[in-house]
CSV table of C-alpha atoms in Angstrom, one decimal:
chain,number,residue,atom,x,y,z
A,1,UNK,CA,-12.1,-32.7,-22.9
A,2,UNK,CA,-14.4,-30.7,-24.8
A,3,UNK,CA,-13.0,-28.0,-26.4
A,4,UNK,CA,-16.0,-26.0,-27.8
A,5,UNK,CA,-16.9,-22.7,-26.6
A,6,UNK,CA,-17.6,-22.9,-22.3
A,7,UNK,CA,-20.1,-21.3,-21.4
A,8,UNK,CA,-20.0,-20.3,-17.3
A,9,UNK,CA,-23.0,-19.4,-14.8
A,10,UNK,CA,-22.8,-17.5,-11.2
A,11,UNK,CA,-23.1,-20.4,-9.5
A,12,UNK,CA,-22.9,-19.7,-5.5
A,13,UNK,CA,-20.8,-22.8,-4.7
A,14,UNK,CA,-17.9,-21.8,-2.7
A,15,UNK,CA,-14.7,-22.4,-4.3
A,16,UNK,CA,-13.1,-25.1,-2.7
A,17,UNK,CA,-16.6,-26.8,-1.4
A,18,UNK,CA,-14.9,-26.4,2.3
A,19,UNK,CA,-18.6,-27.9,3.9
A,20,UNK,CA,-18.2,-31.1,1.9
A,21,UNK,CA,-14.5,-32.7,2.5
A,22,UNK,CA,-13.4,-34.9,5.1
A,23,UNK,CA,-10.3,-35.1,7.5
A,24,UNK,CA,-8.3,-37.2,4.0
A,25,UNK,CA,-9.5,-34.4,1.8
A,26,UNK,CA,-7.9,-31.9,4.5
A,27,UNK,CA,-4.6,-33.4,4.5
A,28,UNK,CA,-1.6,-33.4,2.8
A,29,UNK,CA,0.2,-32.2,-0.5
A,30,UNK,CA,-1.9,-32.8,-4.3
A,31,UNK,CA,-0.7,-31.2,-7.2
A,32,UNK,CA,1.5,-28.8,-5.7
A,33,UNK,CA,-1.1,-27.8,-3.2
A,34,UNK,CA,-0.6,-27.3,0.5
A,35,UNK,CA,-4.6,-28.8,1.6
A,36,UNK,CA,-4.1,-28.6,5.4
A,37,UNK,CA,-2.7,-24.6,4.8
A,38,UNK,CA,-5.9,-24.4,2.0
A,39,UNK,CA,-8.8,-25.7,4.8
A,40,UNK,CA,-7.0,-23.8,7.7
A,41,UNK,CA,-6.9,-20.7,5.3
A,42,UNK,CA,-10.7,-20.9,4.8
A,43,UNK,CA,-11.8,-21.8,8.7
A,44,UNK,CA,-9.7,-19.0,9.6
A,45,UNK,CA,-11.4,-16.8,7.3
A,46,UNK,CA,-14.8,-18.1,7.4
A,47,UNK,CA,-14.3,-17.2,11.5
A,48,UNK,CA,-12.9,-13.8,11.0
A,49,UNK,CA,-14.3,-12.3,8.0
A,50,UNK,CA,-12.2,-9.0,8.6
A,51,UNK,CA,-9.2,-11.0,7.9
A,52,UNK,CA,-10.3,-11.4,3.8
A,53,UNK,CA,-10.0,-7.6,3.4
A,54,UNK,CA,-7.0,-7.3,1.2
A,55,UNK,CA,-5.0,-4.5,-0.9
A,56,UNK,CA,-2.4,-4.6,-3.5
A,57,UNK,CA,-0.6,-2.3,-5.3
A,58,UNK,CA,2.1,-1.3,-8.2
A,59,UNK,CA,5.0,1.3,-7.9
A,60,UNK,CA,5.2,2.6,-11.8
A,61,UNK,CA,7.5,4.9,-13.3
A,62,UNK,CA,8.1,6.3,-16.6
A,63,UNK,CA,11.6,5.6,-18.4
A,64,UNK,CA,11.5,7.3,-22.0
A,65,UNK,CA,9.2,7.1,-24.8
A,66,UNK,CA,6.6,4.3,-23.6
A,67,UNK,CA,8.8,2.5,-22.0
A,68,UNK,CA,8.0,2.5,-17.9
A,69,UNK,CA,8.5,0.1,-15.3
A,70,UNK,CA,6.6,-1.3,-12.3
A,71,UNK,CA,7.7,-2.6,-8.9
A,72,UNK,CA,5.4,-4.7,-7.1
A,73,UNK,CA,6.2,-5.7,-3.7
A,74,UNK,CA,4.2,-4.6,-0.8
A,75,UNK,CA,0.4,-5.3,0.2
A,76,UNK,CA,-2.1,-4.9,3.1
A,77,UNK,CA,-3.8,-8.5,3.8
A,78,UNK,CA,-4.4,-10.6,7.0
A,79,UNK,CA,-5.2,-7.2,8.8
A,80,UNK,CA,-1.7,-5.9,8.2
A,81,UNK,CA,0.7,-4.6,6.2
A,82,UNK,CA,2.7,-7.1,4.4
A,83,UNK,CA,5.5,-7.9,1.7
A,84,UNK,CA,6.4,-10.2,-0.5
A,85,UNK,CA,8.9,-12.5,-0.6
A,86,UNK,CA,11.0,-10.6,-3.3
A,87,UNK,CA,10.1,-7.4,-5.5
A,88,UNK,CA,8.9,-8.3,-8.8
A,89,UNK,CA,9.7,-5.7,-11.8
A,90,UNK,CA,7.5,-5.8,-14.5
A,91,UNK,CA,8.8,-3.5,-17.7
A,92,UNK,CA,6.0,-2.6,-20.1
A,93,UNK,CA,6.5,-0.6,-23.6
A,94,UNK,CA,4.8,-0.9,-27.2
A,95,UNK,CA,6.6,-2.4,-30.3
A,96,UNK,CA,7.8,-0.6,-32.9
A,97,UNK,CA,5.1,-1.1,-34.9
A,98,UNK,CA,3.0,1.1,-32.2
A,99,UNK,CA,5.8,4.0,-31.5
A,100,UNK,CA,7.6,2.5,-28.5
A,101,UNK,CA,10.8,0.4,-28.8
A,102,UNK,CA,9.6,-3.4,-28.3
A,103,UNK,CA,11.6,-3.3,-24.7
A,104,UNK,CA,8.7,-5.3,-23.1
A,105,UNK,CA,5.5,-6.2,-24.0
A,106,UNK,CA,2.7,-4.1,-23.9
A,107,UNK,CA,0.4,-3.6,-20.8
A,108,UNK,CA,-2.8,-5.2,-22.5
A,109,UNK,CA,-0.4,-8.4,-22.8
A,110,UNK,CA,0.2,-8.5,-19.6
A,111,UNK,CA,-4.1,-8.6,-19.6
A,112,UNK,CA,-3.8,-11.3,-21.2
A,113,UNK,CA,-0.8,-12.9,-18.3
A,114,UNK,CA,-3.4,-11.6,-15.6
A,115,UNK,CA,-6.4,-13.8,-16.6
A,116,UNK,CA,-4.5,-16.8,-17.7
A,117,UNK,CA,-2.6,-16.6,-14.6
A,118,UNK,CA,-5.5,-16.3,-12.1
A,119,UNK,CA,-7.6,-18.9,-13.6
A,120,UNK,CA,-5.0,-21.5,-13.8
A,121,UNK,CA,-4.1,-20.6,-9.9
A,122,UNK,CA,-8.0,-21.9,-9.1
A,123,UNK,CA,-7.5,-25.1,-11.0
A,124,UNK,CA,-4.5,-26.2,-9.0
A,125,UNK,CA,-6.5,-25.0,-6.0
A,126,UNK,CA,-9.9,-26.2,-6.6
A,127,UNK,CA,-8.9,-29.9,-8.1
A,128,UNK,CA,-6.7,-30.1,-5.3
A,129,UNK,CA,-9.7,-29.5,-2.7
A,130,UNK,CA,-11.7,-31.8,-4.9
A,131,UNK,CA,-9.4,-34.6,-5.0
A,132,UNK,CA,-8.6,-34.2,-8.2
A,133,UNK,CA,-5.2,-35.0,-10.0
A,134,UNK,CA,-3.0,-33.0,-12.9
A,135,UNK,CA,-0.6,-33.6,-14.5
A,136,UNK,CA,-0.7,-30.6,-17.2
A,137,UNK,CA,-2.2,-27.6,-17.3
A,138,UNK,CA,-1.4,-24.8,-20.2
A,139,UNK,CA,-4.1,-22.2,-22.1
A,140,UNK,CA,-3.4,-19.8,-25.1
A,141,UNK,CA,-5.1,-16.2,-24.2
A,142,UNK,CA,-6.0,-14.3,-27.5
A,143,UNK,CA,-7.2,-10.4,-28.0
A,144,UNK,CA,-8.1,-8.4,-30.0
A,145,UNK,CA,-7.9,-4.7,-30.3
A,146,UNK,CA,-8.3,-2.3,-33.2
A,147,UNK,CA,-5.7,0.2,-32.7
A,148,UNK,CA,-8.2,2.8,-34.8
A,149,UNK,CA,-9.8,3.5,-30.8
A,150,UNK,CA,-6.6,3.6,-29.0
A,151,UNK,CA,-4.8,6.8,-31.4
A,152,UNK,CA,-8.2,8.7,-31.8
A,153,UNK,CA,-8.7,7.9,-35.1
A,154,UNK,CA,-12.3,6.6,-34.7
A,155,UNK,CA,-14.4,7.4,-31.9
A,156,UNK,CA,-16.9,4.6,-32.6
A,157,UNK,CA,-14.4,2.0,-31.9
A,158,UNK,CA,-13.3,1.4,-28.4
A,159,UNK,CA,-10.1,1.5,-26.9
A,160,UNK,CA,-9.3,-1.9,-25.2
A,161,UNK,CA,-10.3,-5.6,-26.3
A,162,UNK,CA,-13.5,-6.1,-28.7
A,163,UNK,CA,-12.9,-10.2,-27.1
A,164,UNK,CA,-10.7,-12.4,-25.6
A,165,UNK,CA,-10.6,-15.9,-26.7
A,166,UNK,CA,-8.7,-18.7,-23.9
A,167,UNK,CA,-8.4,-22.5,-24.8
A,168,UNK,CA,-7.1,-24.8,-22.0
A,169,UNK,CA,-5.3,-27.9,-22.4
A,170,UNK,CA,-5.8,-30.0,-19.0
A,171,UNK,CA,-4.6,-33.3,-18.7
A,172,UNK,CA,-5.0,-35.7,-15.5
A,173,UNK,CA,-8.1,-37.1,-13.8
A,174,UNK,CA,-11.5,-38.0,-15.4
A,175,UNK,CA,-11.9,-35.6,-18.4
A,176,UNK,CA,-15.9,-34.2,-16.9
A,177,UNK,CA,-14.0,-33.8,-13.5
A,178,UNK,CA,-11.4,-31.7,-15.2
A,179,UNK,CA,-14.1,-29.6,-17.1
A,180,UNK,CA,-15.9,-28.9,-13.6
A,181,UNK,CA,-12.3,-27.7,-12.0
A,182,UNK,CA,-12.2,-25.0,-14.8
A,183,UNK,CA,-15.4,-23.8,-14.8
A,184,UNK,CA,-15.5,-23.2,-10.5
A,185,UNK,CA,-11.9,-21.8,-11.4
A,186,UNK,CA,-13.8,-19.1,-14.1
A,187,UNK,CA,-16.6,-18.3,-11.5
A,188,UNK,CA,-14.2,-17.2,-8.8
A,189,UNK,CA,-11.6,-16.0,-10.6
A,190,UNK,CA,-10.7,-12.4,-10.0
A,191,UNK,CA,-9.8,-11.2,-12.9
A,192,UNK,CA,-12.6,-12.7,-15.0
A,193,UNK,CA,-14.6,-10.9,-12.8
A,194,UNK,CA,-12.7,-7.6,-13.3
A,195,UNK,CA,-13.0,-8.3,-17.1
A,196,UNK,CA,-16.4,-9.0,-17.3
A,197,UNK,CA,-18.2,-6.9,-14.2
A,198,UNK,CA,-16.1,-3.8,-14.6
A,199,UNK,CA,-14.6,-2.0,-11.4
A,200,UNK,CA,-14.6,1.7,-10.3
A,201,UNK,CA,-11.9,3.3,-10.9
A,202,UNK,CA,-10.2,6.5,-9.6
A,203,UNK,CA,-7.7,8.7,-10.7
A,204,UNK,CA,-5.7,11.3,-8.7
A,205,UNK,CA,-3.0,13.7,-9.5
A,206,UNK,CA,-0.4,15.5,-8.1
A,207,UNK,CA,1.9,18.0,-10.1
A,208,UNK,CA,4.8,20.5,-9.9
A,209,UNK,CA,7.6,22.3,-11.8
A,210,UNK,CA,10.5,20.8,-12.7
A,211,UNK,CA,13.8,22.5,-10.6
């Protein structure tokens, strides 16, 4: 596989190319992948488009210092409020270095988790549709900030990442078949598209005295 710089377009191919399989593609269990619940998933959806409409969310509270935790657990999806399996906590704090006391990792890490995460979740998807076999995937997600925005110290240099840099090691099928499975992965990834398009956000607030 080539591992120079990837370079990705908008392309307006659906993910898992649902119009072009056939009833073998459909079937059965490839890297991990459930392809009967995968095509059903996308008839149902292509046949109720109400059903796509989803909502997740994060239960945070503060513990001491920068240390604060998150519970993640419900979410609205399928036209319905749902749960997951289990709650997930997810601690986040800065290291020393930064004022916290290294409990966790810091939230732009977790970033870093997010993307990695989201991306590799389409490969095993996608090759799976495309009858495409792994047998590794791993990636190294790099960022970098200049902590100069982050305290105030300089207003000309911006708070978050100035890039992040991922390198994917893929190993299985035809090494051009591979390098297609990522970059359908990076189009309809989520979170690259968070990253890269931006997303409003809001911010509310309710206060009080304490007793």
């Amino acid at each position: 596989m080539n591992t120079d710089t990837m370079t990705t377009d908008t392309g307006d191919t659906t993910t898992m190319d649902a119009t072009d399989t056939t009833a073998e593609t459909r079937s059965g269990l490839r890297n991990g992948v459930d392809t009967t619940a995968l095509f059903a998933t996308l008839d149902v959806v292509k046949g109720d488009p109400e059903i796509a409409q989803f909502r997740f969310r994060a239960e945070n509270t503060w513990l001491k210092g920068t240390h604060n935790r998150s519970v993640i657990h419900g979410f609205y999806g399928a036209k319905q409020e749902m749960e997951h399996r289990q709650p997930t906590v997810i601690e986040a704090d800065h290291p020393t270095v930064l004022v916290g006391a290294d409990n966790a990792p810091t939230p732009v890490e977790y970033l870093l988790h997010a993307i990695a995460a989201c991306i590799t979740a389409g490969i095993a998807n996608i090759a799976a549709a495309r009858r495409v076999n792994l047998t590794e995937v791993s990636s190294t997600v790099e960022g970098d900030i200049d902590v100069m925005g982050l305290l105030g110290l300089d207003h000309d240099v911006r708070n978050g990442y100035s890039g992040i840099r991922m390198t994917f090691t893929m190993k299985g099928d035809d090494p051009e078949k591979l390098r297609t499975v990522l970059e359908q992965s990076v189009r309809r990834s989520a979170v690259y598209d968070v990253l890269t398009n931006g997303v409003p956000i809001s911010i509310d607030v309710a206060t009080s005295t304490t007793d």
